[in-house]
Amino acid sequence: MNKENNNYRDDRFAIANKEALIGIGLVLFNFIWWISFAYGLGGNDVSTYTYILGLPAWFFYSCVLSVIMMPLLVWIAVKLFFVDVALDDEEFEEE
Amino acid sequence: MNFEATIWLFGTVLLIFIIGLTASRTKITNNSFMEDYYLGGRSLGGFVLAMTMTATYGSASSFIGGPGVAYNQGLGWVLLAVSQVATGYFTLMVLGKKFAIVTKKNKAITMVDFLKERYQSKWVVLLSSFSIVVFLFSAMAAQWIGGGRLIESLTGLSYRSALFIFVITVLIYVTVGGFRAVTLTDSIQGSIMFVGTLILLIAIIISGGGVSNIITELQAENPNLITPFGAEGTLTPSYVSSFWVLVGVGVVALPQIAVRAMSYKSSKSFHRALIIGTIVVGVIMLCMHLIGVFSRVIIPGVEVGDRVMPLVALEVLPPWLAGVVLAAPLAAIMSTVDSLLLLVSSTIVKDIYINYINPDATRKKIQLISMGITGLLGVIVFLMAVNPPDLIIWLNLFAIGGLESAFLWSIVMGLYWKKGNKYGAIASMIVGISSYILFQSFYPQPLGMHAVVTSIILSLIAYVTFSLWKKDPALRSEGSLRV
């Protein structure tokens, strides 16, 4: 029984919970970025479109730029906030 | 039939498989046969993990169906497809280290194992095994058909012979190789997909006279093609946004993805996989669907969307290169099929046979049954795919949505909410699956969104209500569930 209670207090889980929240934060940011440019810029009349690298500006920001930006943000998040933990737990198994 | 392209296509696929098999043979661990055959001994590195997630997820629907729809709908469909960049990081981050630690601790090998340990309920196990078998069967049939179609349009063989060739290859490979062979070939396939997609996109842009020129021609043909609203203006913001749930965040609940999130070696490989996975998924999804849209200018008037990819590759690339590049979607389809096949067979063997029929089976016997079931399943799916329905992409999306409605909350809440219990899990599965099937049949787009969104919301309500309302006595002490 003691063992199970220990598992709940496992420090690694506090880290994992934080990292999961970062994931949710990133996806919300990604979604807001995506939808604002897509429908904010793309919702206008086609004749008023501006173009970047030949692509409509809404598409460039919403799709191309987010595909470039998200890996960078993930990289930053991983480097700054993600912690190395052992996935094995021999110490628990031996109790 | 294009002889040169065909030779290169099959040559590449053969080479990939030989490498996978050789590599899987040289690495023998001390783990049990089950862990080895189904999980590759939990030893995936970062690159392999990212690639196997991508290759499993990027399937017939994204490589054959997706560009076909983009061809007809224009940039609006690319917009929808890039929601999948979220799967690159979100799935792994949310299941995260907690899932890997918990499943390792409990020696869980399948997603159902995890649910079984977490909820300690026979009904949860049976319900989830049932959903996996039913929905993955339709997903598998979709992939089988996609593979058949691709070989058919490239070689000029009849659909049945093409399908037959495809199935034999896959069956031999999976039966002999198991999970490690599959994940190893996944990384080669993933790399070919990544590079192949880029090459094809560049070749198309050159052949179309530059991006500006292509966009201008699209606009001249139908201005809607370059808006976010689709060729007919039918892609509404709420419909397109709901794909963030279906093919973005909901992917957490797909058993074939979840099983990979428990098979990596260390935190380091997990971190690397996050970064590599996001890049690879993002680039492949964006480029692959852009290829579909741009192809409209290169090869106008293609009627069967599923044939756009092979046709445009043959059009803009030298035949040998077209063969190699097309080996990527074919390989993607194969690896998806491989994983689904393994998953269904592990569900039947491990979650049902060993749990409830014969818990004391010997290693030898389990091995025989695992391979036998895998082979048998392949034959059944082949019989299903002989007379294919027309639209594989919808068959696949149906299956994905069904699995998400069934599993999302049992996994996520099971991982992060202590009070979630078996009553909640059972209720959420029943509500999720039945509401999804009802919505799909009678009211496919509630509130203008894909049916999966409403079903997921309903199943969340069911999960929370039943967990709070009916207390599970085993839960009081925070005992029994070793989460």
Short mmCIF file of C-alpha atoms in Angstrom, two decimals, chain B residues 45-465:
data_model
loop_
_atom_site.label_atom_id
_atom_site.label_comp_id
_atom_site.label_asym_id
_atom_site.label_seq_id
_atom_site.Cartn_x
_atom_site.Cartn_y
_atom_site.Cartn_z
CA GLY B 45 15.87 6.42 -29.76
CA GLY B 46 14.70 9.96 -30.50
CA PHE B 47 15.02 9.88 -34.25
CA VAL B 48 13.38 6.48 -34.60
CA LEU B 49 10.56 7.50 -32.26
CA ALA B 50 9.81 10.69 -34.20
CA MET B 51 9.91 8.87 -37.51
CA THR B 52 7.79 5.95 -36.43
CA MET B 53 5.13 8.33 -35.07
CA THR B 54 5.15 10.23 -38.35
CA ALA B 55 5.10 7.17 -40.55
CA THR B 56 2.33 5.52 -38.57
CA TYR B 57 0.21 8.60 -38.50
CA GLY B 58 0.95 9.81 -42.01
CA SER B 59 -0.98 7.16 -43.79
CA ALA B 60 -2.86 6.50 -46.97
CA SER B 61 -5.25 9.29 -46.18
CA SER B 62 -2.56 11.94 -45.92
CA PHE B 63 -0.42 10.73 -48.81
CA ILE B 64 -2.94 9.61 -51.33
CA GLY B 65 -6.32 10.92 -50.23
CA GLY B 66 -5.16 14.25 -48.75
CA PRO B 67 -3.41 15.69 -51.82
CA GLY B 68 -6.36 14.48 -53.89
CA VAL B 69 -8.81 16.51 -51.84
CA ALA B 70 -6.41 19.47 -51.84
CA TYR B 71 -6.33 19.23 -55.64
CA ASN B 72 -10.07 19.80 -55.70
CA GLN B 73 -10.42 22.22 -52.77
CA GLY B 74 -7.36 24.46 -53.08
CA LEU B 75 -5.44 26.17 -50.28
CA GLY B 76 -8.35 25.81 -47.84
CA TRP B 77 -7.61 22.12 -47.55
CA VAL B 78 -3.92 22.78 -46.92
CA LEU B 79 -5.00 25.09 -44.11
CA LEU B 80 -7.02 22.23 -42.65
CA ALA B 81 -4.16 19.77 -43.08
CA VAL B 82 -1.54 21.87 -41.27
CA SER B 83 -3.55 21.47 -38.06
CA GLN B 84 -1.70 18.16 -37.98
CA VAL B 85 1.54 19.90 -37.06
CA ALA B 86 0.11 19.79 -33.53
CA THR B 87 0.33 15.99 -33.49
CA GLY B 88 4.10 16.35 -33.80
CA TYR B 89 4.50 17.77 -30.29
CA PHE B 90 1.15 17.67 -28.52
CA THR B 91 0.68 13.90 -28.44
CA LEU B 92 4.08 13.21 -26.97
CA MET B 93 3.99 16.14 -24.56
CA VAL B 94 0.59 15.28 -23.14
CA LEU B 95 1.13 11.56 -22.71
CA GLY B 96 4.65 12.52 -21.89
CA LYS B 97 7.03 11.03 -19.41
CA LYS B 98 4.19 10.12 -17.09
CA PHE B 99 2.76 7.64 -19.57
CA ALA B 100 6.18 6.11 -20.21
CA ILE B 101 6.97 5.80 -16.49
CA VAL B 102 3.58 4.40 -15.54
CA THR B 103 3.44 1.86 -18.34
CA LYS B 104 7.00 0.76 -17.68
CA LYS B 105 6.26 0.38 -13.98
CA ASN B 106 3.20 -1.71 -14.70
CA LYS B 107 4.87 -3.60 -17.52
CA ALA B 108 2.04 -2.46 -19.77
CA ILE B 109 2.63 -3.36 -23.41
CA THR B 110 -0.55 -2.13 -25.03
CA MET B 111 -2.87 0.77 -24.45
CA VAL B 112 -5.43 -1.68 -23.11
CA ASP B 113 -2.84 -2.87 -20.58
CA PHE B 114 -2.60 0.65 -19.30
CA LEU B 115 -6.37 0.98 -19.03
CA LYS B 116 -6.57 -2.40 -17.31
CA GLU B 117 -4.02 -1.43 -14.66
CA ARG B 118 -5.52 1.97 -14.18
CA TYR B 119 -9.16 0.99 -13.85
CA GLN B 120 -8.93 -2.66 -12.74
CA SER B 121 -12.05 -3.55 -14.62
CA LYS B 122 -12.82 -6.42 -16.93
CA TRP B 123 -15.46 -4.34 -18.70
CA VAL B 124 -13.05 -1.55 -19.49
CA VAL B 125 -10.73 -4.13 -21.05
CA LEU B 126 -13.41 -5.84 -23.08
CA LEU B 127 -15.00 -2.58 -24.27
CA SER B 128 -11.70 -1.10 -25.33
CA SER B 129 -10.52 -4.27 -27.04
CA PHE B 130 -13.79 -4.36 -28.90
CA SER B 131 -13.48 -0.72 -30.05
CA ILE B 132 -9.91 -1.26 -31.17
CA VAL B 133 -10.75 -4.30 -33.25
CA VAL B 134 -13.81 -2.70 -34.87
CA PHE B 135 -12.40 0.74 -35.66
CA LEU B 136 -8.92 -0.37 -36.55
CA PHE B 137 -10.38 -2.87 -38.97
CA SER B 138 -11.91 -0.02 -40.96
CA ALA B 139 -8.72 2.00 -40.69
CA MET B 140 -6.75 -0.98 -41.92
CA ALA B 141 -9.07 -1.67 -44.82
CA ALA B 142 -8.62 1.97 -45.87
CA GLN B 143 -4.84 1.58 -45.91
CA TRP B 144 -4.99 -1.73 -47.76
CA ILE B 145 -7.10 -0.12 -50.47
CA GLY B 146 -4.77 2.90 -50.68
CA GLY B 147 -1.79 0.59 -51.18
CA GLY B 148 -3.61 -1.36 -53.85
CA ARG B 149 -4.62 1.83 -55.67
CA LEU B 150 -1.13 3.22 -55.68
CA ILE B 151 0.42 0.06 -57.15
CA GLU B 152 -2.47 -0.14 -59.58
CA SER B 153 -2.02 3.38 -60.98
CA LEU B 154 1.73 3.07 -61.25
CA THR B 155 2.08 -0.42 -62.72
CA GLY B 156 -1.13 -0.73 -64.68
CA LEU B 157 -1.87 -4.09 -63.02
CA SER B 158 -5.48 -4.82 -62.12
CA TYR B 159 -6.59 -3.61 -58.70
CA ARG B 160 -6.84 -7.17 -57.36
CA SER B 161 -3.38 -8.26 -58.43
CA ALA B 162 -1.98 -5.00 -57.08
CA LEU B 163 -3.73 -5.56 -53.78
CA PHE B 164 -2.51 -9.14 -53.66
CA ILE B 165 1.14 -8.14 -54.15
CA PHE B 166 0.76 -5.49 -51.50
CA VAL B 167 -0.80 -7.77 -48.92
CA ILE B 168 1.71 -10.60 -49.34
CA THR B 169 4.62 -8.20 -48.79
CA VAL B 170 3.08 -6.69 -45.68
CA LEU B 171 2.13 -10.04 -44.16
CA ILE B 172 5.53 -11.64 -44.57
CA TYR B 173 7.16 -8.62 -43.09
CA VAL B 174 4.98 -8.14 -40.03
CA THR B 175 4.69 -11.81 -39.18
CA VAL B 176 8.42 -12.32 -39.22
CA GLY B 177 9.67 -8.98 -38.00
CA GLY B 178 7.38 -7.69 -35.26
CA PHE B 179 7.48 -4.21 -33.83
CA ARG B 180 11.19 -3.52 -33.92
CA ALA B 181 11.47 -4.35 -37.59
CA VAL B 182 8.46 -2.12 -38.21
CA THR B 183 9.83 0.86 -36.28
CA LEU B 184 13.22 0.54 -37.94
CA THR B 185 11.80 0.57 -41.41
CA ASP B 186 9.56 3.43 -40.27
CA SER B 187 12.59 5.64 -39.80
CA ILE B 188 13.89 4.91 -43.29
CA GLN B 189 10.42 5.41 -44.74
CA GLY B 190 9.96 8.62 -42.76
CA SER B 191 13.23 9.97 -44.13
CA ILE B 192 12.31 9.11 -47.72
CA MET B 193 8.91 10.73 -47.25
CA PHE B 194 10.50 13.87 -45.90
CA VAL B 195 13.09 14.24 -48.65
CA GLY B 196 10.79 12.89 -51.37
CA THR B 197 8.05 15.37 -50.55
CA LEU B 198 10.48 18.27 -50.75
CA ILE B 199 11.92 17.08 -54.07
CA LEU B 200 8.48 16.62 -55.56
CA LEU B 201 7.27 20.03 -54.39
CA ILE B 202 10.34 21.77 -55.84
CA ALA B 203 9.99 19.90 -59.13
CA ILE B 204 6.35 20.94 -59.34
CA ILE B 205 7.10 24.60 -58.61
CA ILE B 206 9.78 24.62 -61.32
CA SER B 207 7.56 22.87 -63.81
CA GLY B 208 4.68 25.27 -63.02
CA GLY B 209 6.87 28.33 -63.68
CA GLY B 210 7.25 29.49 -60.07
CA VAL B 211 4.91 29.96 -57.12
CA SER B 212 3.50 33.33 -58.25
CA ASN B 213 2.68 31.94 -61.64
CA ILE B 214 0.92 28.90 -60.18
CA ILE B 215 -1.11 31.00 -57.77
CA THR B 216 -2.10 33.39 -60.56
CA GLU B 217 -3.28 30.51 -62.72
CA LEU B 218 -5.24 29.03 -59.84
CA GLN B 219 -6.86 32.40 -59.19
CA ALA B 220 -7.74 32.77 -62.86
CA GLU B 221 -9.41 29.36 -62.83
CA ASN B 222 -11.37 29.89 -59.62
CA PRO B 223 -10.52 32.62 -57.08
CA ASN B 224 -11.91 30.43 -54.27
CA LEU B 225 -8.97 28.06 -54.72
CA ILE B 226 -6.67 30.55 -53.03
CA THR B 227 -9.05 31.49 -50.19
CA PRO B 228 -9.35 29.54 -46.94
CA PHE B 229 -12.91 28.54 -47.82
CA GLY B 230 -12.47 25.79 -50.41
CA ALA B 231 -13.38 25.65 -54.10
CA GLU B 232 -17.12 25.92 -53.48
CA GLY B 233 -16.78 28.12 -50.39
CA THR B 234 -18.03 25.21 -48.28
CA LEU B 235 -15.13 24.95 -45.80
CA THR B 236 -16.46 27.01 -42.90
CA PRO B 237 -14.13 28.18 -40.11
CA SER B 238 -15.88 25.98 -37.55
CA TYR B 239 -15.65 22.87 -39.74
CA VAL B 240 -11.99 23.42 -40.53
CA SER B 241 -11.20 24.26 -36.89
CA SER B 242 -12.83 21.06 -35.70
CA PHE B 243 -10.08 19.18 -37.49
CA TRP B 244 -7.77 20.47 -34.78
CA VAL B 245 -9.59 17.98 -32.59
CA LEU B 246 -9.89 15.16 -35.14
CA VAL B 247 -6.40 15.12 -36.60
CA GLY B 248 -4.61 17.39 -34.09
CA VAL B 249 -5.03 17.00 -30.36
CA GLY B 250 -7.36 13.97 -30.48
CA VAL B 251 -4.59 11.84 -31.96
CA VAL B 252 -3.42 11.31 -28.36
CA ALA B 253 -6.15 8.68 -28.10
CA LEU B 254 -5.12 6.57 -31.09
CA PRO B 255 -3.84 3.24 -29.80
CA GLN B 256 -1.21 2.96 -32.54
CA ILE B 257 0.22 6.34 -31.46
CA ALA B 258 -0.13 5.77 -27.72
CA VAL B 259 1.78 2.49 -27.94
CA ARG B 260 4.72 4.36 -29.43
CA ALA B 261 4.63 6.89 -26.62
CA MET B 262 5.51 4.07 -24.22
CA SER B 263 8.34 2.56 -26.21
CA TYR B 264 11.15 5.09 -26.02
CA LYS B 265 14.43 4.56 -24.27
CA SER B 266 15.09 7.70 -22.23
CA SER B 267 14.13 11.32 -21.57
CA LYS B 268 16.75 12.35 -24.06
CA SER B 269 15.19 10.38 -26.87
CA PHE B 270 11.82 11.81 -25.88
CA HIS B 271 13.12 15.38 -26.11
CA ARG B 272 14.79 14.78 -29.45
CA ALA B 273 11.64 13.13 -30.79
CA LEU B 274 9.57 16.18 -29.88
CA ILE B 275 11.72 18.49 -31.96
CA ILE B 276 12.34 16.17 -34.89
CA GLY B 277 8.71 15.03 -34.95
CA THR B 278 7.36 18.59 -35.11
CA ILE B 279 9.65 19.48 -38.00
CA VAL B 280 8.98 16.32 -39.95
CA VAL B 281 5.20 16.24 -39.52
CA GLY B 282 4.88 19.95 -40.25
CA VAL B 283 6.98 19.90 -43.40
CA ILE B 284 5.43 16.71 -44.76
CA MET B 285 1.84 17.79 -44.18
CA LEU B 286 2.37 21.28 -45.59
CA CYS B 287 4.33 20.20 -48.66
CA MET B 288 2.29 17.09 -49.42
CA HIS B 289 -0.97 19.04 -49.55
CA LEU B 290 0.58 21.97 -51.41
CA ILE B 291 1.68 19.43 -54.01
CA GLY B 292 -1.97 18.49 -54.39
CA VAL B 293 -3.05 22.10 -54.95
CA PHE B 294 -0.19 22.99 -57.31
CA SER B 295 -0.77 19.82 -59.35
CA ARG B 296 -3.98 21.37 -60.55
CA VAL B 297 -1.94 23.70 -62.75
CA ILE B 298 0.46 20.96 -63.94
CA ILE B 299 -2.02 18.19 -64.71
CA PRO B 300 -5.53 19.69 -64.94
CA GLY B 301 -8.62 17.53 -65.19
CA VAL B 302 -7.71 14.49 -63.07
CA GLU B 303 -11.00 12.97 -62.01
CA VAL B 304 -9.99 10.43 -59.38
CA GLY B 305 -8.36 12.44 -56.57
CA ASP B 306 -6.43 9.42 -55.31
CA ARG B 307 -4.43 9.28 -58.55
CA VAL B 308 -3.10 12.85 -58.43
CA MET B 309 0.05 12.01 -56.49
CA PRO B 310 1.33 9.16 -58.68
CA LEU B 311 0.40 10.98 -61.88
CA VAL B 312 2.08 14.25 -61.01
CA ALA B 313 5.22 12.48 -59.85
CA LEU B 314 5.49 10.68 -63.18
CA GLU B 315 4.85 13.97 -64.95
CA VAL B 316 7.48 16.20 -63.35
CA LEU B 317 10.22 13.78 -62.31
CA PRO B 318 12.48 11.42 -64.26
CA PRO B 319 10.97 7.90 -64.01
CA TRP B 320 13.58 6.48 -61.63
CA LEU B 321 13.17 9.38 -59.24
CA ALA B 322 9.38 9.16 -59.44
CA GLY B 323 9.71 5.52 -58.43
CA VAL B 324 11.86 6.34 -55.41
CA VAL B 325 9.67 9.28 -54.34
CA LEU B 326 6.49 7.23 -54.68
CA ALA B 327 8.09 4.54 -52.56
CA ALA B 328 7.52 7.06 -49.75
CA PRO B 329 3.70 7.03 -49.74
CA LEU B 330 3.71 3.32 -50.43
CA ALA B 331 6.07 2.82 -47.53
CA ALA B 332 3.90 5.07 -45.36
CA ILE B 333 0.88 2.99 -46.12
CA MET B 334 2.76 -0.21 -45.43
CA SER B 335 4.09 0.95 -42.12
CA THR B 336 0.65 2.12 -41.05
CA VAL B 337 -0.83 -1.21 -42.01
CA ASP B 338 2.00 -3.03 -40.26
CA SER B 339 1.40 -1.19 -37.02
CA LEU B 340 -2.35 -1.54 -37.14
CA LEU B 341 -2.03 -5.23 -37.82
CA LEU B 342 0.32 -5.68 -34.88
CA LEU B 343 -1.98 -3.66 -32.69
CA VAL B 344 -5.11 -5.63 -33.48
CA SER B 345 -3.24 -8.89 -33.04
CA SER B 346 -1.75 -7.75 -29.73
CA THR B 347 -5.23 -6.75 -28.59
CA ILE B 348 -6.59 -10.18 -29.35
CA VAL B 349 -3.61 -12.16 -28.09
CA LYS B 350 -2.58 -10.16 -25.09
CA ASP B 351 -5.66 -8.33 -23.93
CA ILE B 352 -8.19 -11.07 -24.48
CA TYR B 353 -6.45 -14.45 -24.87
CA ILE B 354 -3.83 -14.12 -22.11
CA ASN B 355 -6.05 -12.08 -19.79
CA TYR B 356 -9.15 -14.19 -19.91
CA ILE B 357 -8.67 -17.42 -21.85
CA ASN B 358 -5.29 -18.90 -21.10
CA PRO B 359 -3.17 -16.91 -18.63
CA ASP B 360 -0.54 -19.66 -18.36
CA ALA B 361 0.36 -20.00 -22.02
CA THR B 362 4.01 -20.76 -22.67
CA ARG B 363 6.29 -18.40 -24.57
CA LYS B 364 6.39 -20.77 -27.51
CA LYS B 365 2.62 -20.98 -27.64
CA ILE B 366 2.14 -17.20 -27.39
CA GLN B 367 4.64 -16.77 -30.18
CA LEU B 368 2.79 -19.20 -32.44
CA ILE B 369 -0.59 -17.66 -31.68
CA SER B 370 0.69 -14.09 -32.17
CA MET B 371 2.04 -14.86 -35.61
CA GLY B 372 -0.97 -16.99 -36.51
CA ILE B 373 -3.47 -14.27 -35.54
CA THR B 374 -1.46 -11.60 -37.36
CA GLY B 375 -1.53 -13.70 -40.51
CA LEU B 376 -5.20 -14.56 -40.18
CA LEU B 377 -6.16 -10.89 -39.67
CA GLY B 378 -4.28 -9.96 -42.82
CA VAL B 379 -6.27 -12.45 -44.82
CA ILE B 380 -9.59 -11.16 -43.45
CA VAL B 381 -8.74 -7.53 -44.24
CA PHE B 382 -7.66 -8.58 -47.72
CA LEU B 383 -11.08 -10.11 -48.29
CA MET B 384 -12.67 -6.85 -47.07
CA ALA B 385 -10.53 -4.75 -49.40
CA VAL B 386 -11.18 -6.80 -52.53
CA ASN B 387 -14.35 -4.81 -53.16
CA PRO B 388 -13.35 -1.34 -52.01
CA PRO B 389 -15.59 1.66 -51.27
CA ASP B 390 -14.71 4.79 -53.27
CA LEU B 391 -13.46 7.26 -50.71
CA ILE B 392 -10.69 5.95 -48.51
CA ILE B 393 -10.06 9.24 -46.77
CA TRP B 394 -13.49 9.27 -45.14
CA LEU B 395 -13.21 5.64 -44.08
CA ASN B 396 -9.97 6.45 -42.34
CA LEU B 397 -11.26 9.65 -40.72
CA PHE B 398 -14.31 7.73 -39.50
CA ALA B 399 -12.09 5.21 -37.75
CA ILE B 400 -9.86 7.88 -36.22
CA GLY B 401 -12.86 9.77 -34.86
CA GLY B 402 -14.35 6.60 -33.40
CA LEU B 403 -11.17 5.70 -31.53
CA GLU B 404 -10.82 9.23 -30.21
CA SER B 405 -14.41 9.32 -28.96
CA ALA B 406 -13.85 6.00 -27.22
CA PHE B 407 -10.46 6.51 -25.62
CA LEU B 408 -9.50 10.17 -25.23
CA TRP B 409 -10.73 10.74 -21.68
CA SER B 410 -10.04 7.30 -20.32
CA ILE B 411 -6.40 7.80 -21.22
CA VAL B 412 -5.88 11.48 -20.48
CA MET B 413 -8.02 11.70 -17.35
CA GLY B 414 -6.80 8.29 -16.26
CA LEU B 415 -3.31 9.71 -16.36
CA TYR B 416 -3.92 13.08 -14.76
CA TRP B 417 -7.07 12.92 -12.63
CA LYS B 418 -6.89 10.79 -9.53
CA LYS B 419 -10.64 10.60 -9.04
CA GLY B 420 -11.35 9.17 -12.46
CA ASN B 421 -12.56 5.59 -12.00
CA LYS B 422 -13.86 2.61 -13.92
CA TYR B 423 -17.47 3.82 -13.93
CA GLY B 424 -16.35 7.04 -15.56
CA ALA B 425 -14.24 5.14 -18.06
CA ILE B 426 -17.00 2.71 -19.03
CA ALA B 427 -19.57 5.51 -19.30
CA SER B 428 -17.28 7.68 -21.41
CA MET B 429 -16.53 4.84 -23.80
CA ILE B 430 -20.17 3.87 -24.26
CA VAL B 431 -21.32 7.48 -24.64
CA GLY B 432 -18.40 8.36 -26.89
CA ILE B 433 -18.79 5.48 -29.31
CA SER B 434 -22.57 5.42 -29.50
CA SER B 435 -22.97 9.19 -29.86
CA TYR B 436 -20.26 9.20 -32.54
CA ILE B 437 -21.94 6.48 -34.57
CA LEU B 438 -25.36 8.13 -34.16
CA PHE B 439 -24.07 11.56 -35.17
CA GLN B 440 -22.21 10.10 -38.15
CA SER B 441 -25.36 8.37 -39.35
CA PHE B 442 -27.99 11.03 -38.74
CA TYR B 443 -26.39 14.43 -38.16
CA PRO B 444 -22.81 14.33 -39.49
CA GLN B 445 -21.92 17.95 -38.76
CA PRO B 446 -23.46 19.07 -35.47
CA LEU B 447 -22.99 22.86 -35.03
CA GLY B 448 -21.06 22.90 -38.30
CA MET B 449 -18.23 20.80 -36.87
CA HIS B 450 -17.00 17.27 -37.40
CA ALA B 451 -19.02 14.82 -35.28
CA VAL B 452 -15.96 13.91 -33.23
CA VAL B 453 -16.10 17.22 -31.34
CA THR B 454 -19.58 16.73 -29.90
CA SER B 455 -18.89 13.09 -29.08
CA ILE B 456 -15.72 14.00 -27.23
CA ILE B 457 -17.53 16.66 -25.22
CA LEU B 458 -20.35 14.25 -24.35
CA SER B 459 -17.91 11.55 -23.34
CA LEU B 460 -16.04 14.01 -21.10
CA ILE B 461 -19.30 14.87 -19.34
CA ALA B 462 -20.02 11.16 -18.92
CA TYR B 463 -16.55 10.49 -17.56
CA VAL B 464 -16.62 13.25 -14.95
CA THR B 465 -20.25 12.67 -13.91
#
